Coordinates of C-alpha atoms in Angstrom, one line a residue:
X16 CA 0.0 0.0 0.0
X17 CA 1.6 3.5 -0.8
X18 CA 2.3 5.8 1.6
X19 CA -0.4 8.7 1.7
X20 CA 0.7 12.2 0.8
X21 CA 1.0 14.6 3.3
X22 CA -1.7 16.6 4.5
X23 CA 0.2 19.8 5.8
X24 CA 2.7 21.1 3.2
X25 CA 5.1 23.0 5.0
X26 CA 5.1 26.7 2.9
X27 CA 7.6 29.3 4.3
X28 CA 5.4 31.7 2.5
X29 CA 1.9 30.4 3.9
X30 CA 0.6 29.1 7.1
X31 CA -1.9 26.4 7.7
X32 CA -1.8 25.5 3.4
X33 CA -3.7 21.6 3.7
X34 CA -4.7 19.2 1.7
X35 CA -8.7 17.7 2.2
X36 CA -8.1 14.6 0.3
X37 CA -8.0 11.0 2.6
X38 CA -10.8 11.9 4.8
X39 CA -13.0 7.7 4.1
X40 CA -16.5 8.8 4.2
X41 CA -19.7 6.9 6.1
X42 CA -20.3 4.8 2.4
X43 CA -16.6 4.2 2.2
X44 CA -15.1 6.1 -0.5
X45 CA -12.4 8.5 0.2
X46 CA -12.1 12.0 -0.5
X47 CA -9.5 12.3 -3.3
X48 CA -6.1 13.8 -2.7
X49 CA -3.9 16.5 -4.7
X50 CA -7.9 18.0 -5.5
X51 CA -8.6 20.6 -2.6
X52 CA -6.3 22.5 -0.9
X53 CA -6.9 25.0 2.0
X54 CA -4.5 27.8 3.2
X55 CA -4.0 31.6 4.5
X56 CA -3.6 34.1 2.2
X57 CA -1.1 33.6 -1.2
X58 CA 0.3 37.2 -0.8
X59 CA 3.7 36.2 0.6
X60 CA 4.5 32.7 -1.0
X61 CA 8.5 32.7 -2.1
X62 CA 9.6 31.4 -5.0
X63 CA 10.0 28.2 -3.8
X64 CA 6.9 27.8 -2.3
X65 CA 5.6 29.0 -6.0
X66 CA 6.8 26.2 -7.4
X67 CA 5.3 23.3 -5.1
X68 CA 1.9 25.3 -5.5
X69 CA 2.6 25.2 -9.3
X70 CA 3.8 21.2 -9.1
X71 CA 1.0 20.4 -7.2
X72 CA -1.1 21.5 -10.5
X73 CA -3.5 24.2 -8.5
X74 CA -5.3 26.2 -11.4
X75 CA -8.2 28.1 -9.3
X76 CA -7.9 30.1 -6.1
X77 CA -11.4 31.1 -4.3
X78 CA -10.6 33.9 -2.0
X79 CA -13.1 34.9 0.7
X80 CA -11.6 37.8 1.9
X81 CA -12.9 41.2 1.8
X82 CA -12.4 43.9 -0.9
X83 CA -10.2 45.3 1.2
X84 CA -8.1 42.5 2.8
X85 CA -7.7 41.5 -0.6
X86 CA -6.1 44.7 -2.3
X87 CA -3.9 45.0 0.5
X88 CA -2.5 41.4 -0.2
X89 CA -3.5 40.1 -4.0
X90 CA -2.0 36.5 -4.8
X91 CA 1.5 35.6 -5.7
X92 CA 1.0 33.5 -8.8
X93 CA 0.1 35.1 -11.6
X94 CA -0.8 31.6 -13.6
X95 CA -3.4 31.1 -10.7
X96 CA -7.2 32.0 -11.8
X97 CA -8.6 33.9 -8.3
X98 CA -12.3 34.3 -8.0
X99 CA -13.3 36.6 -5.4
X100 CA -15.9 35.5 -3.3
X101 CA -15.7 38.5 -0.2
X102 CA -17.2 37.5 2.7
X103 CA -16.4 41.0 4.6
X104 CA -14.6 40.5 8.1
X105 CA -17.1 41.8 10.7
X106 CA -14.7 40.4 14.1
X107 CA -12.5 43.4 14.7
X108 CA -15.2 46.3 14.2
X109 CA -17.9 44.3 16.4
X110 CA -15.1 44.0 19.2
X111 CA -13.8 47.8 18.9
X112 CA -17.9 48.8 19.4
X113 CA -17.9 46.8 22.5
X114 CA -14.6 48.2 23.8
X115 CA -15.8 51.1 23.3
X116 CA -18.3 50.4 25.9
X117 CA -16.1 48.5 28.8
X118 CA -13.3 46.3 29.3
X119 CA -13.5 43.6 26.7
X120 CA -12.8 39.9 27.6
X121 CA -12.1 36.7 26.0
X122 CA -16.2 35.5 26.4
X123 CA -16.6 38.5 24.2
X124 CA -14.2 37.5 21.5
X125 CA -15.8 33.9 21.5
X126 CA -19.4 35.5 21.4
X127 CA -18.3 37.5 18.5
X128 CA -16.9 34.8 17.1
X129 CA -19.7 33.0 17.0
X130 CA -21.8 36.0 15.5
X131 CA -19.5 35.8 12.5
X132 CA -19.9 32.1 11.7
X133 CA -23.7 32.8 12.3
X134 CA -23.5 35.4 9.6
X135 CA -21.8 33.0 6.8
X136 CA -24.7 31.2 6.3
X137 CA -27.2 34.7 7.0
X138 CA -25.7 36.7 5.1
X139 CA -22.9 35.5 2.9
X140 CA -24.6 32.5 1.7
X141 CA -24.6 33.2 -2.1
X142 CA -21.0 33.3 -1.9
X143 CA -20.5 29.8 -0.8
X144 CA -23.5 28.5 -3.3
X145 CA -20.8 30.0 -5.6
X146 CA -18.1 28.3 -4.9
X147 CA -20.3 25.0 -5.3
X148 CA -21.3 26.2 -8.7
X149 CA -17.5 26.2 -9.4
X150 CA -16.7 23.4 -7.9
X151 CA -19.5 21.4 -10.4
X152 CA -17.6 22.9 -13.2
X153 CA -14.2 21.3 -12.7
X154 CA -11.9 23.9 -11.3
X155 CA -9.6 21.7 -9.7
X156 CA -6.4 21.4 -8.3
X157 CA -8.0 24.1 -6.4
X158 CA -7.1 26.4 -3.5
X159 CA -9.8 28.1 -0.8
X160 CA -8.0 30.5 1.3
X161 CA -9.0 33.9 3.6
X162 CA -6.6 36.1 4.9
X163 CA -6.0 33.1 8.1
X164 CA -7.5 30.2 6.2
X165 CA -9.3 29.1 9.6
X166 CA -12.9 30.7 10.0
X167 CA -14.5 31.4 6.6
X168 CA -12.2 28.8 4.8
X169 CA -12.8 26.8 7.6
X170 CA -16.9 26.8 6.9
X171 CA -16.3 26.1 3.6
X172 CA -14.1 23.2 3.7
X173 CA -16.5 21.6 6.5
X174 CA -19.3 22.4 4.0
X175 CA -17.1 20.3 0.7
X176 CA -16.4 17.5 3.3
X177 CA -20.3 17.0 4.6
X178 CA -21.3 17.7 1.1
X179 CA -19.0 14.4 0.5
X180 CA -20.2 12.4 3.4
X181 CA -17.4 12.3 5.6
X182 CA -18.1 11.9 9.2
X183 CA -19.1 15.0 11.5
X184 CA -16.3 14.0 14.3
X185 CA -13.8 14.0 11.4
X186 CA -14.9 17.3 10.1
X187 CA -14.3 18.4 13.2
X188 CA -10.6 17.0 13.7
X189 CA -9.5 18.5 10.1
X190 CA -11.3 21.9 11.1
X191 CA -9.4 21.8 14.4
X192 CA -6.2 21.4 12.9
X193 CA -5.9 24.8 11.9
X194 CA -5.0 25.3 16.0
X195 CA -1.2 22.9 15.0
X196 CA -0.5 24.9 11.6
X197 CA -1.9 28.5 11.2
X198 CA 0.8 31.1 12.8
X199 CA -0.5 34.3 12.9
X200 CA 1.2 37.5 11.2
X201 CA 2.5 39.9 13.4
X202 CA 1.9 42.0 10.6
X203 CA -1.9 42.0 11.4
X204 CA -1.4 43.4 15.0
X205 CA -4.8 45.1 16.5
X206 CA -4.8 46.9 19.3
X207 CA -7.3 44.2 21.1
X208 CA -6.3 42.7 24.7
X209 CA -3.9 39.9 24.6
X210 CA -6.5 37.3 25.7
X211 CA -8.9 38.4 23.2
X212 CA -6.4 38.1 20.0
X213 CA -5.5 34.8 21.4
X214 CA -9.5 33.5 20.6
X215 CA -9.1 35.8 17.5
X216 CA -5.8 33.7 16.2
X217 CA -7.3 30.0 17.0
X218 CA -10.7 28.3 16.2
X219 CA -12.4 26.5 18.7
X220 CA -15.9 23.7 18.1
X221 CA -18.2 26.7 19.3
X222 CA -17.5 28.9 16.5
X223 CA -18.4 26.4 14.0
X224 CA -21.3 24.8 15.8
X225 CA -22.7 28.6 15.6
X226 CA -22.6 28.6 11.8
X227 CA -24.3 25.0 12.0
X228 CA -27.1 25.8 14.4
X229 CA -27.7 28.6 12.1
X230 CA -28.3 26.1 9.3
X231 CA -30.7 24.0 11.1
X232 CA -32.5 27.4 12.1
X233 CA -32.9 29.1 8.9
X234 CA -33.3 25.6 6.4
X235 CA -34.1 23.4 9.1
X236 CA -31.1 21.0 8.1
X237 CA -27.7 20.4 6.5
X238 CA -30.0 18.9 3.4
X239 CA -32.2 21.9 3.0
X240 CA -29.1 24.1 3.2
X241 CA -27.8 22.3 0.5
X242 CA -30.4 21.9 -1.7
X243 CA -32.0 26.0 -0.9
X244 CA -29.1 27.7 0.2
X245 CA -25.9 25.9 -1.9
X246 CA -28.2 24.8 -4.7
X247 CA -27.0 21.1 -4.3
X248 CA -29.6 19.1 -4.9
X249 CA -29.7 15.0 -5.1
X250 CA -27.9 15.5 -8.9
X251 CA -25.7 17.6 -8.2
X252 CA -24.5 15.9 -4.9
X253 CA -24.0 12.7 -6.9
X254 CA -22.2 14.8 -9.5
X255 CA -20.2 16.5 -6.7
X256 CA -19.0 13.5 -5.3
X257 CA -18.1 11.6 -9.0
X258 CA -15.6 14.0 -9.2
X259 CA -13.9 14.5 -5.7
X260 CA -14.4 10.9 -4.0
X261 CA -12.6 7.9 -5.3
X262 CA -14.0 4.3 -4.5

């Protein structure tokens, strides 16, 4: 039996860059490796890093970050299509209001946290139905990134592996993993309380579980979300799966 590639390819240029292939799913298959990658922003990738990205055959990028974050930092490889998907931050200006108010403290970062995971699927829906739609069409070796790669990567890439049947506690564990690998850029400093960037820089169950419970509350489950909010339907789930799970 070969070895299985690694999952975490170690970038000097990027933090946190993953691979979301290996993952068996409850009827057995397995998510297919070398397909879907995950990572922090491409802005700073060296030369070197260039060229694993380019050997690893990536041809799409599907940025989430705002119009703003993404000016300030546009991708490194110029042979890369990026489609802009901006799901604007809301963390940092929600947590200035409040400090404007009193003290702030780390059950306030989580809580706001957890607001903007809500808000992915109330109000930035479209854009992930959008990344489905591309993902139907075949734009793989692909690449979903933020500015960290954690939270609104991180909803997506739980969304691709439920969407494939792998298991909710696995989901989980590879949305967790972002804690091992992201490092956060000292570039990005805020003037928020130590405790509070420290929730800011990590992701924890809570903050997806938000985004989930949202989901059952607005579609009343991860089907109907699917089918009415990500336009994946019984076809197109079978379709999705043809092309990213192997038997």
């Amino acid at each position: 039996m070969s070895e299985a590639p690694a999952r975490h390819l170690n970038l000097a240029g990027a933090s946190n860059f993953r691979d979301l292939g290996g993952y068996r799913t409850q009827d057995g298959r397995t998510v297919r490796w070398r397909q879907i990658f995950r990572s922090n922003h491409l802005a700073h990738l060296t030369e070197q890093d260039v060229t694993v990205v380019r050997g690893l055959g990536v041809k799409s990028a599907f940025d989430f970050r705002g119009v703003n974050e993404r000016a300030e930092a546009l991708c490194g490889m110029s042979d890369v299509t990026v489609h802009s998907l901006p799901v604007e931050p809301t963390v940092v200006a929600a947590l200035r209001a409040i400090a404007a108010t009193r003290d702030l403290s780390k059950d306030d970062a989580v809580d706001v946290m957890r607001d903007s995971y809500r808000g992915y699927v109330q109000d930035n829906t479209e854009r992930y139905r959008t990344l489905f739609a591309h993902m139907l069409e075949d734009r793989a070796p692909l690449v979903i990134h933020c500015t960290a790669g954690k939270d609104r990567t991180g909803f997506a890439c739980a969304l691709i592996l439920h969407a494939l049947g792998v298991p909710t506690e696995v989901i989980a564990e590879d949305y967790l993993l972002t804690n091992q690998f992201y490092k956060r850029d000292p570039a990005h400093s805020t003037d928020l309380p130590d405790e509070v960037k420290q929730v800011l820089g990590t992701v924890q169950a809570a903050f997806l579980n938000a985004a989930f419970e949202a989901v059952d509350a607005d579609y009343g489950s991860l089907d109907g979300y699917f089918r009415d909010g990500l336009g994946l339907g019984p076809a197109e789930r079978k379709a999705f799966e043809g092309r990213y799970l192997q038997a």
